[in-house]
Structures are given as C-alpha cells and as structure tokens.
C-alpha cells in the first residue's frame, strides 16, 4: 500500500533512494518518482488524491509541494559535505566557480563559504526566477564552472557552460527516510487513538456534538446523527447555542452542567464543556441525553444499591426531639458531618446511633458514595474479618472460588458504620488501624495492598477509653476512631421528647389510632434502659391491646405495670427502689462496695442495666 512518495529531481537521487527503499523492508509503501517543475505539482496532486500520507522532496520540488496539502512534506536537506565534494570537483576544472542553490540549500552554500574560506560566487534561485538568466549573470561576472542541481545543469547545457552536479549523499537520504518513518508511526498512533476515542463516543449513551466559536458544528458521534433525524441541525443549534449559553462558555470559560431543555415536547439534559488551547477557547463539546433515560438509570442504580443495603436512607429530619439535649446532639452532628475525620458515637442501647450515623453520611461530602453498616457483635471474629476486608480465592475452606470484596472496598469514597466496635478482637483491631492510618487493606489470604478511601463512623455503648486503659482495647485505635466524638443522650435525660416520639411513631405507622395527652405524659415517669427501642416496644404492645380507635389510659397503665413491675402501693416507685438524687450516690457507693466493684453484679442488685449504672457512676464522679 502506497504511503510515501519521494520526488527526485536528478538521476543520482533516483538511483540512490530507489536502492535504499528496495533493500530495506521498513520502507515498504515508499515509491520514487522523478519530476521537476510543473510535473512535480501534477504528480503531487495525483498521489495526494490516491491517498498518499507523506511526501519527500528537495530544493525546488520541496518548495512546490510544501504547504499545498494537509499532509507532511519532508525536505531532503543539503549537507556541508555535499557542497565540499562538488566544489572540490569544480575546482579541478576552474578557479572561477559559482554555486547555485535554492532555499535551505542556498543557506548551506553561504555557511560553507563563511566557514571554508573558499572563493566562489554564491547565486540564489528565486521562487519564480529564471535559471538561464541566473547562469547568464554568473557568466557576465567571469564564472567558468557552475555547481547545482538538475535544473542548473539544464540551464548550463542550454548556454554551453560547464557544470558540476551537486549530488545528494546517502546520509541525507537516510535522514529523510527515517524522519518519514517516524512521522508515519506518529500518524498511525494518532489514528489508533482517534479510532479508540471515536469508538468510545459512538458506544456512549449520549449524543455528543462539538461546536466552533462561530457556532458551526465540527464533530458529531453516531448517536448525534440519529438524534438529528428528529430535528433540523439549524434548529438544534439555535436551541443549544443561545446567547446566554454562548456567553457562559466562550466569554466566561465556564461549564454548563445538566441543564434541562425541551426539544419536540421531549425533555433532555445537556452539558457544555469549553475546549481550550493556550488560554484561548476555540470550541465546546455538548453532551445530550434524554431525561427519561437518566431517570430510568438512576432508579435502576438506586434499586440495586438499596437491595445491597449500600445507601443511607435516613437524615437529620428523621431524628425526633426538641429537648435541649437532642438539639445539642443534632447541632454537633451536623457540624462534624462536614469534616472527613473518624467519628465515635457514644450512647446507650436504643439511643439511635445508626440513625445519627446515616444522617451524618447524608449530610457529608460523601453523601453520593456508599453507606455500609455492620454490627461487629453479631459476627464471629473470623467472619467479621472476612466481611470487613474481603478474601482472596482459596483463603479458607468454603470460601468463594473467586474471592470476595470486603466492606471497605465496597464502601470506597463512602462511609462504613461499625456498630458495637468494642466487641472486635485485637487481630481485627490491628487491621482496622491500618485502614485508618494507611488507607489501605489486604484481603484475608491475599498479599495485594488495596487502597481504600472511606470514612469510619463507629459506635459503642461501652467506655472504650476505660477498656483501653485496662488493655482490652488498643489505645492507638481508640484515638484514631475518636478523632471526633458524639454523645447521644439517654431517653431518661430527655423525657420531654417522649410524647413527641410516640405521636410521631403512631402517625407514621398507625395513623388511624389516637392517644390522649394524659397517656403520653404517663410514659414520661420512667427510666427506659432500652431507650427508644424499649419505648417503641411498649407502644407496639399498647397497639396490640387496643380494640378501638384510641389507645386508652388504662391500656397504657397496664402495659407499663407489666414492663416496670410496679409496687401496688406506690405505683410511681420502681422495683429497683433506687433512692432520690440526694441519696442515690450513697446507694451506688454502698452497692459497689458490697460487690467489690463488680459493675455487672451491682447493676443486677439495683435492677438497672450496666449502661445506666455506668452513666450514673459517671454522673457522680465514681469513674
């Protein structure tokens, strides 16, 4: 296949280059043609139309071809040695010598004269000059012998003057041929890249257009062609390239993203991206997609993510409570959501730790990324490790043959919520520390280091700091997890929120049921060791016991009596019989002393949860 055409202006050139081309396979596709003057232009037009990718020429042939076609034209340059050799040959015949050249050849002739110190007359061929007249000029100045190319030889023969050929040396030819090979390789790579990009653009789910500054279209992909069958190009251009859009892109250099437009009663979304070169905007790329397709794709993705549980579907609006304690907690949570640091949520069972974790995620810069929650206490250590970090194929008996991606990989650019973080063992703690420090994981049974970018929100109802002092939890991990802390108030510390919580729950789940204010207030009398979870359980029991459209006061009393085991003579005193605040500290101290500081046994004796005991001990400075 013809790729390169070499234009020769003399027999020696033709002979030398033909030999090189025919004896080197790297020059396959190179052809040689001999021409000068108008014939060069005619052959250039012919070979260009035949699909030639590159021309090689010298002297006037080069000048006739360059800048005429949109393909490279390589010049066979004249070298110092060629002029020296021709001059020495001419010098044997005469001392009155003229060397004639054109363009870069003449510049080399002048360089030779200046550096060699030889005496001769340099004559430059002008673009449309007459060589016969130029030779006559030399003869008038006493020149006997002329050095030059084929055209110079013909002029000398016409006038009967002596002539020596300025022969082309093999190194000059080889340099030109090698430059041609390099340019062809660059062209081939550029074409491959163009085809690659073209293929990507054609299989993309969007119509892609490129506009110039004058609002004319310079490129469209295959989807654009299909789209333009539904609307005239001029109409589409007027809709997209409005003065407002033009100003944003070409004058301000800004992008237009996801702008809605109506075309033939159908909604589309388009974006415009400026094309710049050396701080100048020369065009814009327009991406156009059907709004219906976007909605369909979004719904599909959301459905898959919800199925996998990788989306946070709660936000701060879902948190119920107007008490100062809850308002303070929500305010602080919103503030730390803007940070990308790790967060440790502290709170008793049922205080809404995951609800806050999801809300923080949806309020953060990672809101568009995955949110994955895992309860560390619900899995054995080995299973937890493989769930968090994944495993390679064959990592253990029963493992998936292809391996499995862990939660940290799946949550890349998102958030991982580790509930009951205090339950993990030291081996998993060490691996978790690596995630926080190095932002990388290694799968179970694997060796490859995988970078991950996740934010970790952890939660516990334990005193991790005390556990770290006791050597039951890594001290370095604790401080990595607790860069920011969020303490959630127990329900007993915000009892004014109880009526609102109950009303909201009934409205959402049992809108047909009513409940009296008296009944709502009744719930405020008790400490809920299970917090919101325990309160909701009581409401569900009341619903089951209700036969009418209203939860009665008597039903509430009966359910609470069963839950809290009232003393019949004093219905407002718990069986635990914990004294009022003025003696509560003494009771706690006495019971702790009797049980040698054993918190679990102390809580059992007082008929309260260990979490409540811990909270009260902290309240009175006993820990």
XYZ file of C-alpha atoms in Angstrom:
623
model
C 0.000 0.000 0.000
C 1.380 3.398 -1.020
C 2.078 5.668 1.946
C 5.050 7.851 0.996
C 6.053 9.398 -2.349
C 9.660 10.507 -2.903
C 10.095 13.196 -5.576
C 13.531 13.061 -7.209
C 14.960 15.881 -9.309
C 18.097 14.104 -10.564
C 19.285 10.687 -11.718
C 21.700 10.206 -8.827
C 18.937 10.974 -6.306
C 16.622 8.481 -8.050
C 19.270 5.771 -8.131
C 20.350 6.151 -4.513
C 16.889 6.374 -2.971
C 15.499 3.516 -5.089
C 18.302 1.277 -3.839
C 17.605 2.206 -0.201
C 13.848 1.692 -0.495
C 14.038 -1.633 -2.308
C 16.579 -3.120 0.093
C 15.035 -2.213 3.425
C 11.646 -3.686 4.454
C 10.994 -0.780 6.838
C 10.467 1.424 3.771
C 7.646 -0.708 2.441
C 4.991 1.534 0.930
C 7.563 4.116 -0.239
C 7.604 4.850 -4.002
C 10.028 7.002 -6.049
C 9.048 9.299 -8.899
C 11.295 11.607 -10.933
C 9.936 15.054 -11.707
C 10.775 18.764 -11.771
C 8.813 21.941 -12.377
C 5.118 21.701 -13.246
C 5.313 17.920 -13.465
C 6.062 17.837 -9.721
C 2.847 19.718 -8.980
C 0.806 17.464 -11.274
C 2.168 14.278 -9.703
C 1.739 15.729 -6.227
C -1.967 16.305 -6.899
C -2.326 12.809 -8.331
C -0.655 10.978 -5.444
C -2.458 13.081 -2.829
C -5.803 12.084 -4.332
C -4.635 8.451 -4.312
C -4.244 8.636 -0.517
C -0.549 9.367 -0.022
C 0.215 10.165 3.626
C 3.579 11.895 3.194
C 5.887 13.453 0.536
C 9.710 13.633 0.456
C 11.450 16.184 -1.810
C 14.419 18.544 -2.162
C 15.101 22.032 -3.434
C 12.507 23.473 -5.784
C 10.471 20.257 -5.669
C 10.141 20.690 -1.914
C 9.079 24.320 -2.342
C 6.384 23.371 -4.889
C 4.866 20.751 -2.551
C 5.107 22.265 0.926
C 2.026 23.970 2.394
C -0.064 22.815 -0.554
C -1.547 19.687 1.033
C -2.705 18.690 4.516
C -0.013 16.005 4.721
C 3.613 16.376 5.873
C 6.310 17.189 3.296
C 9.832 16.237 4.408
C 12.843 18.020 2.940
C 15.984 16.109 1.967
C 18.438 18.600 3.396
C 21.699 19.570 1.796
C 24.745 18.914 3.959
C 28.164 20.558 4.171
C 29.979 17.527 2.765
C 27.873 17.531 -0.413
C 28.856 21.125 -1.217
C 32.501 20.495 -0.331
C 32.677 17.468 -2.625
C 31.059 19.310 -5.563
C 33.271 22.388 -5.036
C 36.443 20.298 -4.986
C 35.422 18.643 -8.260
C 34.644 22.015 -9.866
C 37.891 23.480 -8.560
C 39.800 20.950 -10.642
C 38.214 22.417 -13.763
C 38.300 26.142 -12.991
C 39.039 28.720 -10.348
C 36.047 30.852 -11.309
C 33.191 28.925 -9.719
C 29.551 29.728 -8.915
C 27.410 27.535 -6.672
C 23.675 27.861 -7.273
C 21.059 26.875 -4.699
C 17.504 27.365 -3.535
C 16.069 27.920 -0.051
C 17.829 25.835 2.599
C 20.422 24.656 0.035
C 21.484 28.249 -0.602
C 21.730 28.856 3.164
C 24.080 25.877 3.449
C 26.108 27.261 0.491
C 26.572 30.552 2.399
C 27.563 28.632 5.533
C 30.144 26.694 3.515
C 31.568 29.919 2.083
C 31.851 31.561 5.509
C 33.461 28.582 7.237
C 35.676 27.203 4.463
C 37.148 30.489 3.293
C 36.924 29.280 -0.314
C 36.396 31.828 -3.073
C 33.338 31.364 -5.291
C 30.181 33.180 -6.319
C 27.003 32.102 -4.429
C 23.864 32.537 -6.535
C 20.355 32.135 -5.077
C 17.438 30.839 -7.142
C 14.324 32.927 -6.518
C 10.898 31.203 -6.271
C 9.840 32.150 -9.804
C 13.281 33.048 -11.093
C 14.729 32.147 -14.494
C 17.754 29.874 -14.124
C 19.032 30.689 -17.607
C 19.174 34.363 -16.659
C 20.882 33.482 -13.373
C 23.581 31.495 -15.234
C 23.997 34.399 -17.665
C 24.541 36.673 -14.653
C 27.298 34.351 -13.489
C 28.909 34.259 -16.907
C 28.881 38.053 -17.005
C 30.848 38.023 -13.735
C 33.501 35.738 -15.172
C 32.291 32.380 -13.907
C 33.563 29.378 -15.878
C 32.020 26.472 -13.934
C 28.642 26.228 -12.210
C 27.693 23.854 -9.362
C 23.996 22.989 -8.844
C 21.144 20.560 -9.347
C 19.359 19.190 -12.391
C 17.694 22.487 -13.343
C 21.044 24.272 -13.119
C 22.603 21.590 -15.332
C 19.872 22.071 -17.956
C 20.389 25.858 -17.975
C 24.171 25.439 -18.315
C 23.810 22.999 -21.193
C 21.462 25.455 -22.908
C 24.093 28.211 -22.657
C 27.081 25.934 -23.262
C 28.563 26.499 -19.778
C 30.461 23.899 -17.719
C 28.525 22.285 -14.867
C 29.204 20.030 -11.864
C 26.243 18.211 -10.219
C 25.544 18.883 -6.552
C 24.955 15.230 -5.678
C 22.774 14.059 -2.790
C 24.670 11.996 -0.207
C 23.256 8.737 1.253
C 23.245 10.119 4.844
C 20.928 12.973 3.784
C 18.595 10.492 2.104
C 18.596 8.149 5.098
C 17.842 11.025 7.491
C 14.812 11.992 5.404
C 13.605 8.388 5.141
C 13.949 7.837 8.899
C 12.080 11.062 9.631
C 9.325 9.827 7.319
C 9.133 6.503 9.184
C 8.856 8.344 12.487
C 6.087 10.626 11.223
C 4.173 7.659 9.791
C 4.409 5.898 13.163
C 3.128 9.024 14.915
C 0.289 9.281 12.408
C -0.608 5.616 12.924
C -0.665 6.046 16.709
C -2.761 9.194 16.365
C -5.189 7.357 14.093
C -5.428 4.476 16.557
C -6.167 6.886 19.378
C -8.718 8.685 17.234
C -10.448 5.420 16.355
C -10.377 4.406 20.009
C -11.963 7.679 21.129
C -14.392 7.545 18.215
C -15.478 4.061 19.261
C -15.981 5.183 22.866
C -18.014 8.193 21.795
C -20.148 6.092 19.472
C -20.983 3.482 22.108
C -21.595 6.114 24.800
C -25.183 6.546 25.845
C -25.138 10.221 24.922
C -25.283 12.291 21.768
C -22.002 14.225 21.501
C -21.547 17.404 19.455
C -18.558 19.729 19.047
C -19.166 23.397 18.166
C -16.682 26.022 16.957
C -16.691 29.638 18.107
C -18.742 30.603 15.043
C -21.494 28.213 16.247
C -20.836 25.744 13.438
C -20.577 22.014 14.237
C -17.168 20.377 13.862
C -17.997 16.877 15.128
C -20.947 14.590 15.860
C -20.981 10.953 17.009
C -23.288 8.204 15.765
C -25.973 8.911 18.386
C -25.962 12.558 17.339
C -26.670 11.544 13.747
C -29.704 9.539 14.875
C -30.875 12.443 17.015
C -30.609 14.920 14.127
C -33.080 12.858 12.115
C -35.745 14.157 14.525
C -34.825 17.838 14.404
C -33.075 20.081 11.826
C -29.471 20.909 12.628
C -30.108 24.650 12.488
C -32.990 24.353 14.970
C -30.866 22.306 17.365
C -28.001 24.803 17.092
C -30.343 27.703 17.892
C -31.667 25.865 20.974
C -28.218 24.993 22.349
C -26.052 27.928 21.262
C -28.213 30.684 22.714
C -26.545 33.997 23.519
C -26.736 33.156 27.221
C -25.106 29.722 26.828
C -22.537 31.121 24.401
C -21.565 33.824 26.878
C -21.167 31.351 29.754
C -18.892 29.040 27.757
C -16.956 31.250 25.325
C -16.747 34.518 27.241
C -16.624 33.321 30.860
C -14.938 29.967 30.202
C -17.373 28.122 32.471
C -19.051 24.758 32.082
C -22.786 24.303 31.807
C -23.830 21.149 33.630
C -27.076 19.190 33.460
C -29.261 21.931 32.035
C -32.812 20.954 31.117
C -34.091 21.677 27.601
C -37.261 20.750 25.724
C -36.980 19.509 22.134
C -40.102 18.451 20.253
C -42.065 18.133 23.521
C -39.405 15.818 24.985
C -37.159 16.696 27.935
C -33.388 16.457 27.524
C -30.419 17.247 29.751
C -27.282 18.752 28.223
C -23.859 19.882 29.382
C -21.351 22.144 27.627
C -17.604 21.934 28.234
C -15.209 24.605 26.877
C -12.359 23.447 24.622
C -9.231 25.475 25.331
C -5.788 25.841 23.806
C -3.159 28.190 25.205
C -5.744 30.054 27.308
C -7.980 30.537 24.283
C -11.433 28.934 23.972
C -11.817 27.596 20.443
C -14.902 25.426 20.835
C -17.215 23.465 23.099
C -18.330 19.863 23.479
C -22.032 19.285 24.104
C -23.353 16.100 25.749
C -27.076 15.494 25.285
C -29.143 12.778 26.930
C -32.831 12.054 27.313
C -34.157 12.994 30.760
C -36.254 9.833 30.680
C -33.128 7.703 30.237
C -31.400 9.477 33.127
C -34.334 8.906 35.465
C -34.525 5.256 34.425
C -30.795 4.740 35.038
C -30.937 6.486 38.410
C -33.879 4.371 39.517
C -32.062 1.216 38.454
C -28.915 2.157 40.365
C -30.854 3.168 43.465
C -32.809 -0.073 43.386
C -29.607 -2.115 43.220
C -27.953 -0.100 45.972
C -30.954 -0.383 48.273
C -31.052 -4.109 47.588
C -27.446 -4.372 48.699
C -28.002 -2.078 51.669
C -25.352 0.333 50.492
C -27.393 3.526 50.753
C -28.085 5.717 53.749
C -31.810 6.434 53.658
C -32.046 8.483 56.863
C -31.210 12.115 57.508
C -31.373 14.624 60.339
C -35.047 15.345 59.607
C -35.801 11.783 60.738
C -34.450 12.461 64.236
C -37.326 13.254 66.593
C -36.854 15.516 69.591
C -36.931 19.160 70.656
C -35.181 18.857 74.002
C -32.022 20.916 74.586
C -30.002 17.701 74.849
C -31.194 16.408 71.475
C -30.887 19.787 69.762
C -27.317 19.995 71.012
C -26.534 16.484 69.752
C -28.043 17.164 66.312
C -26.259 20.503 66.034
C -22.908 18.941 66.866
C -23.575 16.032 64.487
C -24.283 18.427 61.607
C -21.083 20.279 62.371
C -18.825 17.226 62.420
C -20.543 15.801 59.326
C -18.711 18.459 57.292
C -15.377 17.073 58.454
C -13.905 13.905 56.965
C -12.426 12.675 60.245
C -13.430 9.481 62.032
C -16.339 9.751 64.456
C -17.084 7.726 67.580
C -20.743 7.767 68.632
C -21.321 7.059 72.314
C -24.724 6.107 73.606
C -26.759 3.503 75.409
C -28.616 0.776 73.571
C -31.524 2.167 71.577
C -30.467 5.819 71.518
C -30.334 5.953 67.694
C -26.642 5.551 66.930
C -27.167 4.210 63.394
C -29.790 6.866 62.696
C -27.205 9.520 63.539
C -24.530 7.705 61.503
C -26.732 7.660 58.402
C -27.688 11.291 58.919
C -24.038 12.317 59.204
C -23.280 10.461 55.960
C -26.132 12.091 54.024
C -25.030 15.492 55.361
C -21.377 14.998 54.344
C -19.335 15.388 51.168
C -19.539 11.596 50.790
C -23.339 11.584 50.518
C -23.227 10.266 46.940
C -20.988 7.363 47.969
C -21.975 4.061 49.596
C -23.015 3.743 53.226
C -22.445 0.282 54.683
C -23.284 -0.660 58.264
C -22.176 -3.762 60.129
C -22.776 -4.909 63.698
C -19.422 -6.095 64.992
C -21.012 -8.059 67.848
C -23.286 -10.069 65.557
C -20.460 -11.980 63.831
C -17.622 -14.179 64.984
C -14.149 -12.673 64.729
C -13.159 -14.702 61.659
C -16.393 -13.962 59.803
C -16.190 -10.285 60.760
C -12.646 -10.074 59.410
C -13.600 -11.575 56.042
C -16.674 -9.331 55.819
C -14.685 -6.190 56.542
C -11.586 -6.875 54.471
C -12.763 -9.480 51.956
C -10.807 -12.570 50.999
C -8.919 -13.999 48.042
C -9.922 -17.243 46.371
C -8.957 -20.283 48.406
C -8.399 -18.226 51.550
C -10.226 -20.807 53.662
C -12.459 -23.847 53.345
C -15.839 -22.891 51.945
C -14.601 -19.580 50.551
C -15.995 -18.313 47.270
C -13.809 -19.671 44.468
C -13.432 -16.197 43.003
C -12.804 -14.475 46.321
C -14.968 -11.710 47.744
C -14.782 -7.953 48.024
C -14.894 -6.685 51.597
C -16.979 -3.881 53.039
C -14.110 -1.384 52.952
C -13.623 -1.975 49.219
C -17.350 -1.731 48.514
C -17.589 1.482 50.537
C -14.806 3.236 48.596
C -15.477 7.004 48.576
C -18.251 6.414 51.107
C -18.816 5.642 54.786
C -18.519 2.488 56.897
C -20.526 2.346 60.132
C -19.105 -0.077 62.695
C -21.686 -0.635 65.426
C -20.617 -2.139 68.760
C -16.978 -1.512 67.896
C -15.919 -2.524 71.401
C -16.603 -6.189 70.588
C -13.839 -6.707 67.990
C -10.738 -8.687 68.912
C -7.142 -7.463 68.785
C -6.374 -9.029 65.395
C -9.228 -7.202 63.703
C -8.335 -4.057 65.666
C -4.825 -4.147 64.160
C -6.207 -4.435 60.638
C -8.683 -1.661 61.278
C -5.877 0.566 62.497
C -4.136 0.061 59.145
C -7.230 1.260 57.311
C -7.278 4.418 59.405
C -3.539 5.074 59.212
C -2.563 3.940 55.720
C -5.948 3.990 53.939
C -5.314 0.511 52.548
C -6.371 -3.077 53.183
C -5.121 -6.576 52.418
C -7.726 -9.254 51.853
C -7.740 -12.365 54.022
C -5.418 -14.881 52.354
C -4.132 -12.246 49.953
C -0.963 -10.210 49.525
C -2.065 -7.349 47.300
C -2.358 -3.978 49.017
C -5.610 -2.295 48.001
C -6.033 1.465 48.580
C -9.399 2.499 50.034
C -10.900 5.895 50.769
C -13.593 5.542 53.413
C -14.797 7.474 56.406
C -15.305 5.350 59.508
C -18.103 6.084 61.934
C -18.089 3.723 64.889
C -20.478 3.358 67.799
C -20.440 1.757 71.212
C -22.311 1.645 74.492
C -19.076 0.814 76.302
C -16.433 3.044 77.800
C -13.705 2.405 75.194
C -11.246 4.681 76.927
C -11.533 2.678 80.143
C -11.184 -0.540 78.147
C -8.042 0.838 76.514
C -6.575 1.683 79.937
C -7.380 -1.874 81.048
C -5.629 -3.304 77.967
C -8.856 -4.669 76.487
C -8.904 -2.285 73.532
C -5.992 -0.845 71.554
C -5.178 2.609 72.816
C -3.888 3.797 69.407
C -7.039 2.555 67.675
C -9.263 4.301 70.210
C -7.688 7.673 69.489
C -7.911 7.058 65.728
C -11.602 6.208 65.999
C -12.433 9.023 68.408
C -10.998 11.987 66.500
C -14.493 13.399 66.853
C -16.958 12.209 69.493
C -20.726 12.406 69.503
C -22.525 11.602 72.760
C -26.194 10.742 72.424
C -28.462 11.488 75.388
C -30.353 8.649 77.016
C -34.129 8.849 76.804
C -34.284 9.318 80.572
C -32.259 12.527 80.102
C -34.751 13.975 77.618
C -38.123 12.791 78.845
C -39.833 15.866 77.416
C -39.295 14.296 73.963
C -41.259 11.133 74.820
C -44.745 12.435 73.827
C -43.363 13.727 70.517
C -41.625 10.418 69.792
C -44.791 8.423 70.496
C -47.036 10.750 68.466
C -44.668 10.692 65.521
C -44.404 6.901 65.620
C -48.162 6.432 65.712
C -48.673 8.946 62.886
C -46.214 7.065 60.687
C -47.293 3.519 61.453
C -50.830 3.714 62.862
C -52.366 6.961 61.596
C -55.869 5.743 62.476
C -55.046 5.475 66.200
C -55.349 8.320 68.697
C -53.811 8.717 72.129
C -54.635 11.156 74.926
C -52.163 13.715 76.269
C -52.663 12.167 79.700
C -51.470 8.829 78.351
C -48.484 10.423 76.627
C -47.429 12.137 79.834
C -47.727 8.868 81.737
C -44.817 7.438 79.747
C -42.564 10.254 80.979
C -42.380 8.838 84.504
C -39.962 6.013 83.838
C -36.342 5.313 83.016
C -36.045 3.344 79.795
C -32.959 1.179 79.958
C -33.543 0.211 76.313
C -34.233 3.845 75.415
C -36.186 4.436 72.159
C -36.241 0.740 71.336
C -37.868 -0.119 74.664
C -40.350 2.746 74.353
C -41.401 1.641 70.852
C -41.871 -1.910 72.122
C -44.290 -0.602 74.731
C -46.222 1.342 72.079
C -46.493 -1.773 69.925
C -47.905 -3.694 72.900
C -50.423 -0.938 73.500
C -51.466 -1.117 69.836
C -51.999 -4.864 70.081
C -54.130 -4.412 73.215
C -56.287 -1.696 71.607
C -59.630 -2.700 70.132
C -60.821 0.784 69.227
C -59.505 3.883 67.521
C -57.806 5.177 70.665
C -55.121 3.842 72.955
C -56.756 4.259 76.368
C -55.105 5.442 79.528
C -55.895 2.137 81.260
C -54.163 0.216 78.483
C -51.054 2.337 78.914
C -51.058 1.808 82.694
C -51.472 -1.957 82.347
C -48.661 -2.279 79.820
C -46.298 -0.125 81.875
C -47.125 -2.059 85.060
C -46.114 -5.285 83.345
C -42.933 -3.727 82.000
C -41.725 -1.951 85.096
C -43.202 -4.234 87.823
C -44.853 -1.591 89.986
C -45.256 -1.813 93.696
C -49.088 -1.730 94.007
C -48.988 0.600 96.991
C -46.688 3.067 95.295
C -47.181 2.901 91.531
C -44.575 5.528 90.841
C -41.731 3.665 92.559
C -39.693 1.156 90.602
C -38.973 -2.275 91.969
C -35.302 -1.358 91.914
C -36.196 1.185 94.611
C -33.281 3.432 93.730
C -33.419 6.391 96.131
C -33.861 10.034 95.190
C -30.929 12.069 93.961
C -29.793 13.152 97.398
C -29.087 9.527 98.473
C -28.539 7.912 95.068
C -24.786 8.406 95.134
C -24.565 6.775 98.559
C -26.665 3.821 97.412
C -24.397 3.342 94.374
C -21.249 3.540 96.502
C -22.594 1.066 99.069
C -23.724 -1.469 96.474
C -20.435 -1.225 94.545
C -18.529 -1.751 97.788
C -20.656 -4.772 98.696
C -19.907 -6.317 95.284
C -16.186 -5.452 95.347
C -16.570 -3.053 92.424
C -18.211 -5.649 90.154
C -20.422 -3.474 87.931
C -22.443 -6.303 86.449
C -23.414 -7.634 89.890
C -24.053 -4.113 91.180
C -26.431 -3.406 88.296
C -28.232 -6.699 88.928
C -28.726 -5.873 92.609
C -30.059 -2.416 91.756
C -32.244 -3.865 88.962
C -30.813 -1.481 86.349
C -28.760 -2.038 83.200
C -24.970 -1.827 83.248
C -25.233 1.099 80.818
C -27.436 3.024 83.260
C -25.083 2.132 86.106
C -22.122 3.427 84.088
C -23.991 6.655 83.310
C -24.917 7.248 86.960
C -21.387 6.438 88.144
C -20.052 8.971 85.691
C -22.654 11.479 86.845
C -21.441 11.225 90.468
C -17.741 11.078 89.652
C -17.360 7.414 90.629
C -15.373 6.620 87.433
